[in-house]
XYZ file of C-alpha atoms in Angstrom:
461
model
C -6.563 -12.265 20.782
C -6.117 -15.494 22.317
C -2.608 -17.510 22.064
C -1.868 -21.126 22.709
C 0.889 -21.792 25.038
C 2.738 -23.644 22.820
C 4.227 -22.911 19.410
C 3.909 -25.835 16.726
C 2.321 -27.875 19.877
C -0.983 -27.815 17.216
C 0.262 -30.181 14.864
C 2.820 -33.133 13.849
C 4.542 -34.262 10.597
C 3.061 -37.728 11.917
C -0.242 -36.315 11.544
C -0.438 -34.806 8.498
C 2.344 -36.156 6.380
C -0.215 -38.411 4.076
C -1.665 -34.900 3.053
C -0.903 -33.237 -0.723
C 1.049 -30.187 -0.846
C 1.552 -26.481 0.751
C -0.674 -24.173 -0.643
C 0.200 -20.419 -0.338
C -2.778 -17.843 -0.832
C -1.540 -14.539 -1.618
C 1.752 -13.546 -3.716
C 2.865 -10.373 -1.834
C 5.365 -10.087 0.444
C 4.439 -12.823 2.977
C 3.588 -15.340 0.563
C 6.344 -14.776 -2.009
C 9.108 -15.426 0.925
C 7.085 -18.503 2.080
C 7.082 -19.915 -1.029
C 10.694 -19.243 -1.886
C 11.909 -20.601 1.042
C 9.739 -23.878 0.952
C 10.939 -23.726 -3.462
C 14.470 -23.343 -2.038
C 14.377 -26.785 0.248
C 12.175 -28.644 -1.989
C 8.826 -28.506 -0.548
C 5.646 -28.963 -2.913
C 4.133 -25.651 -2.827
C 1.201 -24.284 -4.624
C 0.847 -20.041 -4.676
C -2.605 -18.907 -5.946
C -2.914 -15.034 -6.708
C -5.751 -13.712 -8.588
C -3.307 -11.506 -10.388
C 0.165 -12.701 -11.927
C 2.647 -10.522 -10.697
C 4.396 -9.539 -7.186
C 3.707 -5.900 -6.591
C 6.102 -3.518 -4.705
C 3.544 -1.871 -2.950
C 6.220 0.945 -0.836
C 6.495 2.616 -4.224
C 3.034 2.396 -5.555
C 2.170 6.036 -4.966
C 4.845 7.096 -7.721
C 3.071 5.050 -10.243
C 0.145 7.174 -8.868
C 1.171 10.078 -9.523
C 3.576 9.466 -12.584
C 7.017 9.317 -10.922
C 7.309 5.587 -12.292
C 5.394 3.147 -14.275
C 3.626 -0.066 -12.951
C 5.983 -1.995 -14.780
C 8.745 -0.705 -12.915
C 7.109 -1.535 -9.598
C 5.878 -5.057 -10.455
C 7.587 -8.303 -11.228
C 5.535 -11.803 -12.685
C 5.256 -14.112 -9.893
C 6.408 -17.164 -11.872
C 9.356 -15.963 -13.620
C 10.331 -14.918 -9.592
C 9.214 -18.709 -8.637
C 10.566 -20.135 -11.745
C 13.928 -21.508 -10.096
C 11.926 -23.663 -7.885
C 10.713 -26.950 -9.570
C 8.566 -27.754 -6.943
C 6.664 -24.369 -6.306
C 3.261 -24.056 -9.023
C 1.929 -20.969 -9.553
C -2.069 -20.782 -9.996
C -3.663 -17.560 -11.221
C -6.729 -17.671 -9.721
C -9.282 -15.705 -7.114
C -9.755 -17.866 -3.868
C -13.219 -17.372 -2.433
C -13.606 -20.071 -0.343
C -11.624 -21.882 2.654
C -12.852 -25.328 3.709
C -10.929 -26.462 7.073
C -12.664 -29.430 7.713
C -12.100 -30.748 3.957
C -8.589 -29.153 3.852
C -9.377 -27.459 0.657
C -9.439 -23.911 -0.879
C -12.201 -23.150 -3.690
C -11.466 -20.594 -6.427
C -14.023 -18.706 -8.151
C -14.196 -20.581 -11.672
C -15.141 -23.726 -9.216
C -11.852 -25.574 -9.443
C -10.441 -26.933 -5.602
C -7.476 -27.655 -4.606
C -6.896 -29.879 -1.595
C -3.721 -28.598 1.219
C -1.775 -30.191 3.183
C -0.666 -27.091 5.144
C -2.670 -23.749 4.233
C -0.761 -20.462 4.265
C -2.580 -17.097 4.136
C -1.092 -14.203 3.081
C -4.045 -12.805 1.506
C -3.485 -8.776 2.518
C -5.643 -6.295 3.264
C -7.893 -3.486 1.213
C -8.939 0.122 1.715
C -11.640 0.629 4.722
C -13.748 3.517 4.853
C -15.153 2.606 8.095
C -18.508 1.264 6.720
C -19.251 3.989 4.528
C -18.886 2.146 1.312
C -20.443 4.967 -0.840
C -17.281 6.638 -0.476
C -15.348 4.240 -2.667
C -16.248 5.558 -5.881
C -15.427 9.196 -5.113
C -12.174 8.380 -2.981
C -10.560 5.643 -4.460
C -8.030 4.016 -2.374
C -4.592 2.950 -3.016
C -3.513 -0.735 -2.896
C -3.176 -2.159 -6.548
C -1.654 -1.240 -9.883
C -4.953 -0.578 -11.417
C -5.806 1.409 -8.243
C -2.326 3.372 -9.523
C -3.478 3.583 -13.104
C -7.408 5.373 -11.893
C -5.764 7.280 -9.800
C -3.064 9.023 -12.051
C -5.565 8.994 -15.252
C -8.030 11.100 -12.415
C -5.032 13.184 -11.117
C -3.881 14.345 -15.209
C -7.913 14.590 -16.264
C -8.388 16.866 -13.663
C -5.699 19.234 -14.989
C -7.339 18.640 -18.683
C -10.583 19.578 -17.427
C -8.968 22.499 -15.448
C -7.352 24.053 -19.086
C -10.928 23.652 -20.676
C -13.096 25.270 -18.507
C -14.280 28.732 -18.533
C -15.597 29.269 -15.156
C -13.151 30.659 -12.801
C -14.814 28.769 -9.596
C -15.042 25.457 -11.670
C -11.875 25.833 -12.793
C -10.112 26.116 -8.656
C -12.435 22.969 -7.883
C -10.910 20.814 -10.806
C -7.431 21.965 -9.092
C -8.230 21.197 -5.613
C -6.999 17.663 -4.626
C -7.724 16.387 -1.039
C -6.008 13.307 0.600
C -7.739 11.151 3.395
C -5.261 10.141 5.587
C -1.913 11.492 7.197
C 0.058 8.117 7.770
C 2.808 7.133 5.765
C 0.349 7.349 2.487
C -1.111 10.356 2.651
C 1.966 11.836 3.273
C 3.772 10.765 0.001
C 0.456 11.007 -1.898
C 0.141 14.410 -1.222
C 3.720 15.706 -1.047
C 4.077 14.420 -4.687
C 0.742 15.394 -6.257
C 2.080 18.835 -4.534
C 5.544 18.405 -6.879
C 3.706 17.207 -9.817
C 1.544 20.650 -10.168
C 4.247 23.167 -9.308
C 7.312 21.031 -11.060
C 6.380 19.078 -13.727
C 3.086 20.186 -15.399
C 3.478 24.199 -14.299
C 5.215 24.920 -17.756
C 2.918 22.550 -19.888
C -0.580 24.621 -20.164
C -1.896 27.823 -21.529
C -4.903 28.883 -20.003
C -4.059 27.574 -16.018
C -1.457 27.279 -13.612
C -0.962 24.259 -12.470
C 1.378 25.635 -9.542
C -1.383 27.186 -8.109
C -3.251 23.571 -7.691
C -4.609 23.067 -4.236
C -3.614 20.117 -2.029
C -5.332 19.271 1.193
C -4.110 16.720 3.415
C -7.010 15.659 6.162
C -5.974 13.599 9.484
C -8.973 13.204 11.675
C -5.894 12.755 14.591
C -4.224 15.834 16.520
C -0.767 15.151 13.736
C 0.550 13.521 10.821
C 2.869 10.279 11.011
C 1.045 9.053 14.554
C 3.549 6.328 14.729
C 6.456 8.416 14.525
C 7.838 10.335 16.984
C 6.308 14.211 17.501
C 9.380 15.831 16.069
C 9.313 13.906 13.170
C 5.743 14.718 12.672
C 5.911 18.544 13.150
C 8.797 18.298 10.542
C 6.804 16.259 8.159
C 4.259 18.991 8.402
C 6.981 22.291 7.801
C 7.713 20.416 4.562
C 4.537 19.612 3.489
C 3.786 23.206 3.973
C 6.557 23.989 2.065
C 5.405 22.523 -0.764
C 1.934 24.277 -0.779
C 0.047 21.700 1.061
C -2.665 22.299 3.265
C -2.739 20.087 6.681
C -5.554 20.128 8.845
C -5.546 17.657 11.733
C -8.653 16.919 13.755
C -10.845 16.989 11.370
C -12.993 14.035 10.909
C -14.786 13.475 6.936
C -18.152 13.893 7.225
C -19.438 12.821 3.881
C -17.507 12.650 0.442
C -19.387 12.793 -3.011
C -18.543 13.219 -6.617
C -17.661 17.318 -6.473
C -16.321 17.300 -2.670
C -15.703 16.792 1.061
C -17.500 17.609 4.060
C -15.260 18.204 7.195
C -17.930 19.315 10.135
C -20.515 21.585 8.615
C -17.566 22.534 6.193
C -17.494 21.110 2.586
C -14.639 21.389 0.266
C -14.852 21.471 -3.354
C -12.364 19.283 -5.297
C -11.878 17.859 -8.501
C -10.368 14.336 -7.143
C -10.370 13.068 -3.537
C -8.031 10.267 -2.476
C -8.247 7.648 0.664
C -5.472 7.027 2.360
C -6.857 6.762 5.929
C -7.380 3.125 6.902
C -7.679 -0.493 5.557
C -8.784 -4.012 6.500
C -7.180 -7.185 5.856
C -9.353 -9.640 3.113
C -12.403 -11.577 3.521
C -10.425 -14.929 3.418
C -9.966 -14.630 7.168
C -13.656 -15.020 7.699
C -14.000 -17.824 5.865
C -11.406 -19.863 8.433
C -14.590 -19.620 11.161
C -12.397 -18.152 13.803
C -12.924 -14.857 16.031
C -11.022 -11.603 14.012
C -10.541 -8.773 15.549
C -11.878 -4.938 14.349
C -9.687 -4.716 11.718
C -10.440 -8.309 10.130
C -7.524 -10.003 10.978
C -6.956 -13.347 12.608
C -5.460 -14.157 16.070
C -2.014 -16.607 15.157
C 0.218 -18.230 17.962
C 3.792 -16.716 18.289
C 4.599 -19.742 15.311
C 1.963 -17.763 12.895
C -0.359 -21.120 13.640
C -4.029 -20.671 13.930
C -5.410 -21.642 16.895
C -7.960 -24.999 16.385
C -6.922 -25.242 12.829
C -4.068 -27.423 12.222
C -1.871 -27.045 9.419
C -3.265 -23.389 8.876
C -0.585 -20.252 9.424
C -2.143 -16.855 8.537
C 0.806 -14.217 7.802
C 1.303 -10.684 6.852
C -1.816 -7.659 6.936
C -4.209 -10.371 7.862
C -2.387 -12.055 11.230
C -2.901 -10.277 14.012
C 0.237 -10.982 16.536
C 1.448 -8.807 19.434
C 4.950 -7.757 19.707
C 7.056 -7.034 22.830
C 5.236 -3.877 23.269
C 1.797 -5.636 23.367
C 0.536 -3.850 20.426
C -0.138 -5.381 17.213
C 2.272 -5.955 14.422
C 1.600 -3.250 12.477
C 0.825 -3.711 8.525
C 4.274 -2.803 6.936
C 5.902 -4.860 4.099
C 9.042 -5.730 6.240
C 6.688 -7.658 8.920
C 5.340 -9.225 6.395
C 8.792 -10.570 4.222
C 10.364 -11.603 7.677
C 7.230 -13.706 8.592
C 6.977 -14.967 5.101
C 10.770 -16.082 5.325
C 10.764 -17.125 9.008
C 7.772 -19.631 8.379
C 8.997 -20.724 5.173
C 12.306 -21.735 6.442
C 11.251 -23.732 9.771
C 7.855 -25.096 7.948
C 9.918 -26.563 5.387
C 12.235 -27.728 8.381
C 9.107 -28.932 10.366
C 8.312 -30.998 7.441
C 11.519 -33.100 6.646
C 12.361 -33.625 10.084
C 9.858 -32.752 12.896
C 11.351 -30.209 14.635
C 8.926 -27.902 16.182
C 8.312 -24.220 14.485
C 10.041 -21.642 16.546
C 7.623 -18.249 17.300
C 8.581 -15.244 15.338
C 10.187 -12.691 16.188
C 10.016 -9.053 14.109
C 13.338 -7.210 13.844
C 12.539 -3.948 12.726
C 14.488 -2.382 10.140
C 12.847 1.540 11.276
C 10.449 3.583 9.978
C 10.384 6.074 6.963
C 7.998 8.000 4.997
C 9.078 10.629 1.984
C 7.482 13.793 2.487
C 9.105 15.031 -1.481
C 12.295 16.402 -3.006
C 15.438 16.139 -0.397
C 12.888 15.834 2.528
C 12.474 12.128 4.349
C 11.695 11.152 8.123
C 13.305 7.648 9.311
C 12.770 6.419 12.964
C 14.777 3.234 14.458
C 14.366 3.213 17.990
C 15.631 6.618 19.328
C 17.077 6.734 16.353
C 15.420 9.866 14.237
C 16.917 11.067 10.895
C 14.789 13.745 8.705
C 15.414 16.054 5.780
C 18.391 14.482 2.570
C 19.506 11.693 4.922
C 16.747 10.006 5.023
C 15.496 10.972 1.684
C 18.752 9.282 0.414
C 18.813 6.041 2.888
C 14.845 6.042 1.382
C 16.050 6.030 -2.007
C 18.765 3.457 -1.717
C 16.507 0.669 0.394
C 13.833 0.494 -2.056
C 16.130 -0.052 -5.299
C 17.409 -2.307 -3.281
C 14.686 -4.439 -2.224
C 12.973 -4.262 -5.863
C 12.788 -7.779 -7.185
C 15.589 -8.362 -9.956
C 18.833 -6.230 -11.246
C 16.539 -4.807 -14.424
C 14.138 -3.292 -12.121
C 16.626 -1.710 -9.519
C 18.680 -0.038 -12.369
C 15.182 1.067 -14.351
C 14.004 2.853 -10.922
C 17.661 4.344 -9.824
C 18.223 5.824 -14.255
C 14.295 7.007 -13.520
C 14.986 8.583 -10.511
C 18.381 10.580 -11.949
C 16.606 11.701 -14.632
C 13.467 13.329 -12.486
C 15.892 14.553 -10.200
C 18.196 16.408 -12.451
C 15.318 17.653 -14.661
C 12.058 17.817 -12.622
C 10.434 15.567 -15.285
C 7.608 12.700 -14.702
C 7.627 10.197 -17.444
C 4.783 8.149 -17.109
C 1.795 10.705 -17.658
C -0.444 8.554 -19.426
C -4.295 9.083 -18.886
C -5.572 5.966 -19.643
C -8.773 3.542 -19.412
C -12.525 3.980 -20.973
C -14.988 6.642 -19.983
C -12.495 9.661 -19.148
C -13.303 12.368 -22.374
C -15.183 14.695 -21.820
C -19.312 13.412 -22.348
C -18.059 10.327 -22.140
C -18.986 9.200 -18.416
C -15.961 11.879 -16.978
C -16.421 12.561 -13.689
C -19.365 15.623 -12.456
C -18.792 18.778 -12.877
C -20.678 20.233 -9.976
C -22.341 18.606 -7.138
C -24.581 19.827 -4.402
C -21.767 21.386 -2.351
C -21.313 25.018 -1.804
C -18.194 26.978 -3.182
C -15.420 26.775 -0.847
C -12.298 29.575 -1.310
C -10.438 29.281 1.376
C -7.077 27.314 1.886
C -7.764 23.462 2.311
C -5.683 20.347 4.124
C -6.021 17.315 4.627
C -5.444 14.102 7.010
C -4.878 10.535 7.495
C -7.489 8.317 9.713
C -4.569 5.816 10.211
C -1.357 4.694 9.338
C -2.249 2.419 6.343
C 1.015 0.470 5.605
């Protein structure tokens, strides 16, 4: 992607100073630290979200799969922003970016006019133009993607208990993940710990430890970002756990009773996508080159290129690091870019001085793989097994939004950890009872009894 040679050489307070406010699009990581950095020195800031609340998306696969409840993971944007008089908060969709007009267009038809644009809009699950796939695989990226997905996970246990065919029965207790990044991984280690912990003592007629988990990478291991020792360790405990791994294995097709890996189809009661994403539309609507993934080209000071006053951050900027590889998509990038242009914009503004480029400290790697069993990767730094599970544990209370929430998670976490216990296991939403619109019972796939795995496409964070 193309860089200017200079940063903050695109624009001047001069310039734009008889201009209305900062408007932030997008309230996740990026956005949130933008906008409490420009609330902090005073700067009028406007953050539109099209839903009201901050979302802690490196714990969203508990709510998922029961651990924790959405509430626990998510935070209302404006009691966060409330300490800063001169941020507003606008609940509403953006759908259109005019950069000649400076002005953003929501989808009720309001406007808003900017003085400087920030967007931090985020990215969604791809399924590599095969868009069918969405309703059978249903990715994970939003707290109503959370709530589907753990209604699906219990249903298919309900359904399991009810039927009398023996076959029927194994499909409605085979889960497969897409995807063997950091995702898949925890998706499938803890659907794994949810059937042979939590729900094996709660049924009569199956058991639930005997559930089927597949984990699918179409790549030769899991965790492609992490060093190969980490990986093959990721995969000992996954294996532990009962789950299947295949790598190098590429989906074929996936429809409402299955999966088809190469002229072998799998029959499952609930697939899940964890194997790639692509940053929002928004970026197309800017009328500048994006690259495969969707994202947009920004100068080492998060500028865009040609558009003055415009700074894309987060899933959708696409900026190489030292390595010359892209940033990759993880919420850490996207808080230090969020804070880093925050700062120096509001600096920029009240005094002139030029916006530094940014520069990504990394803080490492980690994924949780289940129960006492972590990887973490800083540098040549590699720490696996209750470590890591433990450092895991203690950064993400940590980094949840607000004292109620971190002591919530932590008493949540004691509990399941002493007793094994899941208490959010609420099946919930319209059109799940039986004859009621549940999902197929059969499908045109043939019976498959042999162990199944599966794999991530990409690492999706």
């Amino acid at each position: 992607m193309a860089t200017p040679a200079a940063p903050g050489a695109s624009e001047g307070p001069a310039s734009l100073q008889d201009l209305p406010e900062v408007v932030i699009v997008g309230g996740g990581f990026a956005g949130l630290e933008a906008a409490r950095q420009l609330g902090r020195a005073g700067v009028p800031t406007v953050l539109v979200d099209r839903t009201n609340h901050h979302l802690f998306q490196p714990l969203l696969y508990q709510v998922a799969t029961a651990a924790l409840a959405a509430t626990d993971v998510a935070e209302p944007i404006r009691k966060i922003l409330r300490r800063y008089p001169s941020v507003e908060v606008i609940y509403g969709d953006v759908t259109r970016i005019d950069t000649v007009a400076r002005t953003i267009g929501l989808a009720d038809g309001r406007q808003r006019a900017y003085g400087r644009l920030v967007l931090a809009a985020g990215s969604r699950p791809w399924y590599f133009g095969n868009e069918g796939w969405r309703a059978h695989a249903p990715g994970l990226k939003t707290a109503e993607d959370a709530r589907q997905i753990r209604s699906r996970l219990l249903l298919s246990f309900e359904q399991a208990e009810q039927a009398m065919d023996p076959e029927e029965r194994q499909r409605l207790m085979t889960f497969v993940v897409i995807g063997g990044g950091p995702t898949g991984v925890e998706l499938a280690g803890s659907i794994a710990e949810l059937s042979r912990f939590t729900l094996a003592r709660d049924f009569r007629h199956i058991a639930p430890e005997q559930a089927r988990v597949i984990l699918v990478e179409a790549g030769p291991r899991l965790l492609p970002s992490f060093a190969v020792s980490l990986s093959d360790y990721t995969r000992s405990r996954l294996e532990r756990l009962g789950v299947v791994v295949r790598t190098n294995e590429a989906v074929k097709e996936i429809g409402p009773a299955g999966v088809r890996l190469g002229d072998e189809t799998i029959r499952a009661g609930f697939t899940l996508w964890a194997a790639g994403v692509r940053s929002s539309d928004l970026g197309g609507c800017l009328g500048v080159p994006l690259d495969r993934a969707g994202r947009v080209g920004v100068a080492p000071d998060l500028s865009v290129p040609g558009l003055p006053g415009v700074y894309v951050l987060g899933d959708l900027a696409h900026l190489d690091g030292p390595d010359g590889k892209p940033l990759p998509g993880l919420a850490q990038v996207a808080a230090q870019q969020g804070t880093h242009l925050g700062r120096h914009l509001a600096r920029h503004l009240r005094k002139g001085t030029p916006l530094p480029p940014f520069v990504y400290r990394s803080r490492g790697n980690t994924a949780i793989i289940g129960r006492h069993a972590a990887v973490y990767e800083l540098g040549t730094w590699h720490v696996r097994g209750w470590l890591a599970w433990v450092a895991w544990a203690i950064a993400h209370v940590y980094l949840l939004i607000g004292f109620e929430k971190r002591l919530s998670v932590a008493l949540k976490w004691t509990a399941r950890y002493l007793s094994y216990e899941r208490g959010s296991r609420l099946i919930s939403g319209t059109g799940l009872l039986p004859g009621a619109g549940s999902p197929p019972a059969a499908g045109p796939v043939a019976p498959d009894r042999s162990p199944v795995v599966a794999r991530d496409h990409a690492q999706d964070r």
